[in-house]
């Protein structure tokens, strides 16, 4: 009886350990799916038309900045988080710029493109 009991206990431990491994793998898969979802949404937020009226531009930039910060709070990966916060900062910055100057618009677009590229790299 002693050997059967030991075998039963060992078998139970193996099953529990196996379940823990499966649970861990599922958590990892969910984290990757969440990360992909965050990246996809953030990349979709990255448009902004500087040629619309200033009030609409400011409202859209505020919405994008807020949502990017929310997404940054939802992701564990530090590179992705930093990229999201950098993009959010660019939308704060665009609200303060004189967008009637084509040079200012071109510089903002260039900086924002670089930040988007950094996000794309962090997301892959």
Short mmCIF file of C-alpha atoms in Angstrom, two decimals:
data_model
loop_
_atom_site.label_atom_id
_atom_site.label_comp_id
_atom_site.label_asym_id
_atom_site.label_seq_id
_atom_site.Cartn_x
_atom_site.Cartn_y
_atom_site.Cartn_z
CA UNK A 1 0.00 0.00 0.00
CA UNK A 2 2.83 2.41 0.68
CA UNK A 3 4.14 2.29 -2.89
CA UNK A 4 0.69 2.79 -4.36
CA UNK A 5 0.13 5.79 -2.14
CA UNK A 6 3.51 7.27 -3.10
CA UNK A 7 2.74 6.65 -6.78
CA UNK A 8 -0.69 8.30 -6.40
CA UNK A 9 0.84 11.34 -4.69
CA UNK A 10 3.55 11.63 -7.37
CA UNK A 11 0.95 11.32 -10.13
CA UNK A 12 -1.13 14.05 -8.48
CA UNK A 13 1.92 16.31 -8.26
CA UNK A 14 2.67 15.75 -11.94
CA UNK A 15 -0.90 16.64 -12.90
CA UNK A 16 -0.82 19.80 -10.76
CA UNK A 17 2.57 20.79 -12.20
CA UNK A 18 1.27 20.17 -15.71
CA UNK A 19 -1.77 22.33 -15.04
CA UNK A 20 0.47 25.11 -13.74
CA UNK A 21 2.56 24.93 -16.92
CA UNK A 22 -0.55 25.10 -19.09
CA UNK A 23 -1.85 28.03 -17.05
CA UNK A 24 1.45 29.83 -17.40
CA UNK A 25 1.53 29.23 -21.16
CA UNK A 26 -2.04 30.56 -21.44
CA UNK A 27 -1.10 33.67 -19.44
CA UNK A 28 1.86 34.24 -21.76
CA UNK A 29 -0.34 33.82 -24.83
CA UNK A 30 -2.91 36.25 -23.42
CA UNK A 31 -0.17 38.81 -22.69
CA UNK A 32 1.07 38.56 -26.29
CA UNK A 33 -2.48 38.92 -27.61
CA UNK A 34 -3.07 41.94 -25.35
CA UNK A 35 0.22 43.47 -26.48
CA UNK A 36 -0.71 42.95 -30.13
CA UNK A 37 -4.10 44.53 -29.52
CA UNK A 38 -2.51 47.56 -27.82
CA UNK A 39 -0.01 47.95 -30.66
CA UNK A 40 -2.69 47.70 -33.33
CA UNK A 41 -4.89 50.29 -31.64
CA UNK A 42 -1.99 52.66 -31.01
CA UNK A 43 -0.84 52.49 -34.61
CA UNK A 44 -4.41 53.18 -35.70
CA UNK A 45 -4.49 56.33 -33.55
CA UNK A 46 -1.44 57.81 -35.21
CA UNK A 47 -3.15 59.98 -37.80
CA UNK A 48 -3.73 63.67 -37.36
CA UNK A 49 -4.64 66.20 -40.02
CA UNK A 50 -2.94 69.50 -39.18
CA UNK A 51 -5.00 71.27 -41.87
CA UNK A 52 -8.29 71.19 -39.92
CA UNK A 53 -9.35 74.08 -37.71
CA UNK A 54 -7.36 74.61 -34.52
CA UNK A 55 -10.19 73.69 -32.11
CA UNK A 56 -10.88 70.36 -33.82
CA UNK A 57 -7.17 69.64 -34.05
CA UNK A 58 -6.72 70.31 -30.34
CA UNK A 59 -9.70 68.13 -29.40
CA UNK A 60 -8.48 65.23 -31.55
CA UNK A 61 -4.93 65.58 -30.22
CA UNK A 62 -6.22 65.55 -26.63
CA UNK A 63 -8.26 62.41 -27.32
CA UNK A 64 -5.29 60.65 -28.92
CA UNK A 65 -2.94 61.67 -26.10
CA UNK A 66 -5.38 60.39 -23.46
CA UNK A 67 -5.94 57.07 -25.21
CA UNK A 68 -2.22 56.48 -25.81
CA UNK A 69 -1.56 57.03 -22.10
CA UNK A 70 -4.34 54.58 -21.24
CA UNK A 71 -2.82 52.00 -23.57
CA UNK A 72 0.60 52.56 -22.02
CA UNK A 73 -0.94 51.71 -18.66
CA UNK A 74 -2.32 48.46 -20.08
CA UNK A 75 0.93 47.01 -21.40
CA UNK A 76 3.77 45.45 -19.41
CA UNK A 77 6.50 45.69 -22.06
CA UNK A 78 8.65 48.71 -21.16
CA UNK A 79 9.73 49.44 -24.75
CA UNK A 80 6.15 49.54 -25.96
CA UNK A 81 5.12 51.61 -22.96
CA UNK A 82 7.92 54.14 -23.61
CA UNK A 83 6.95 54.35 -27.30
CA UNK A 84 3.29 54.92 -26.43
CA UNK A 85 4.17 57.66 -23.95
CA UNK A 86 6.46 59.28 -26.53
CA UNK A 87 3.60 59.37 -29.01
CA UNK A 88 1.27 60.76 -26.34
CA UNK A 89 3.79 63.51 -25.65
CA UNK A 90 3.87 64.37 -29.35
CA UNK A 91 0.12 65.00 -29.25
CA UNK A 92 0.59 67.33 -26.27
CA UNK A 93 3.30 69.10 -28.22
CA UNK A 94 1.19 69.52 -31.37
CA UNK A 95 -1.45 71.34 -29.33
CA UNK A 96 1.14 73.98 -28.45
CA UNK A 97 2.62 74.44 -31.95
CA UNK A 98 1.78 77.11 -34.50
CA UNK A 99 0.43 74.83 -37.17
CA UNK A 100 -0.13 77.61 -39.66
CA UNK A 101 3.63 77.43 -40.32
CA UNK A 102 4.41 74.66 -42.83
CA UNK A 103 7.91 74.22 -41.36
CA UNK A 104 6.48 73.56 -37.91
CA UNK A 105 4.06 71.00 -39.35
CA UNK A 106 6.84 69.27 -41.28
CA UNK A 107 9.04 69.03 -38.16
CA UNK A 108 6.16 67.65 -36.08
CA UNK A 109 5.32 65.08 -38.75
CA UNK A 110 8.99 64.03 -38.90
CA UNK A 111 9.23 63.62 -35.11
CA UNK A 112 5.93 61.76 -34.98
CA UNK A 113 7.01 59.44 -37.80
CA UNK A 114 10.18 58.60 -35.84
CA UNK A 115 8.10 57.84 -32.76
CA UNK A 116 5.77 55.64 -34.81
CA UNK A 117 8.75 53.77 -36.21
CA UNK A 118 10.00 53.19 -32.65
CA UNK A 119 6.57 51.82 -31.70
CA UNK A 120 6.53 49.51 -34.72
CA UNK A 121 9.97 48.16 -33.74
CA UNK A 122 8.92 47.70 -30.10
CA UNK A 123 5.76 45.89 -31.19
CA UNK A 124 7.57 43.32 -33.31
#
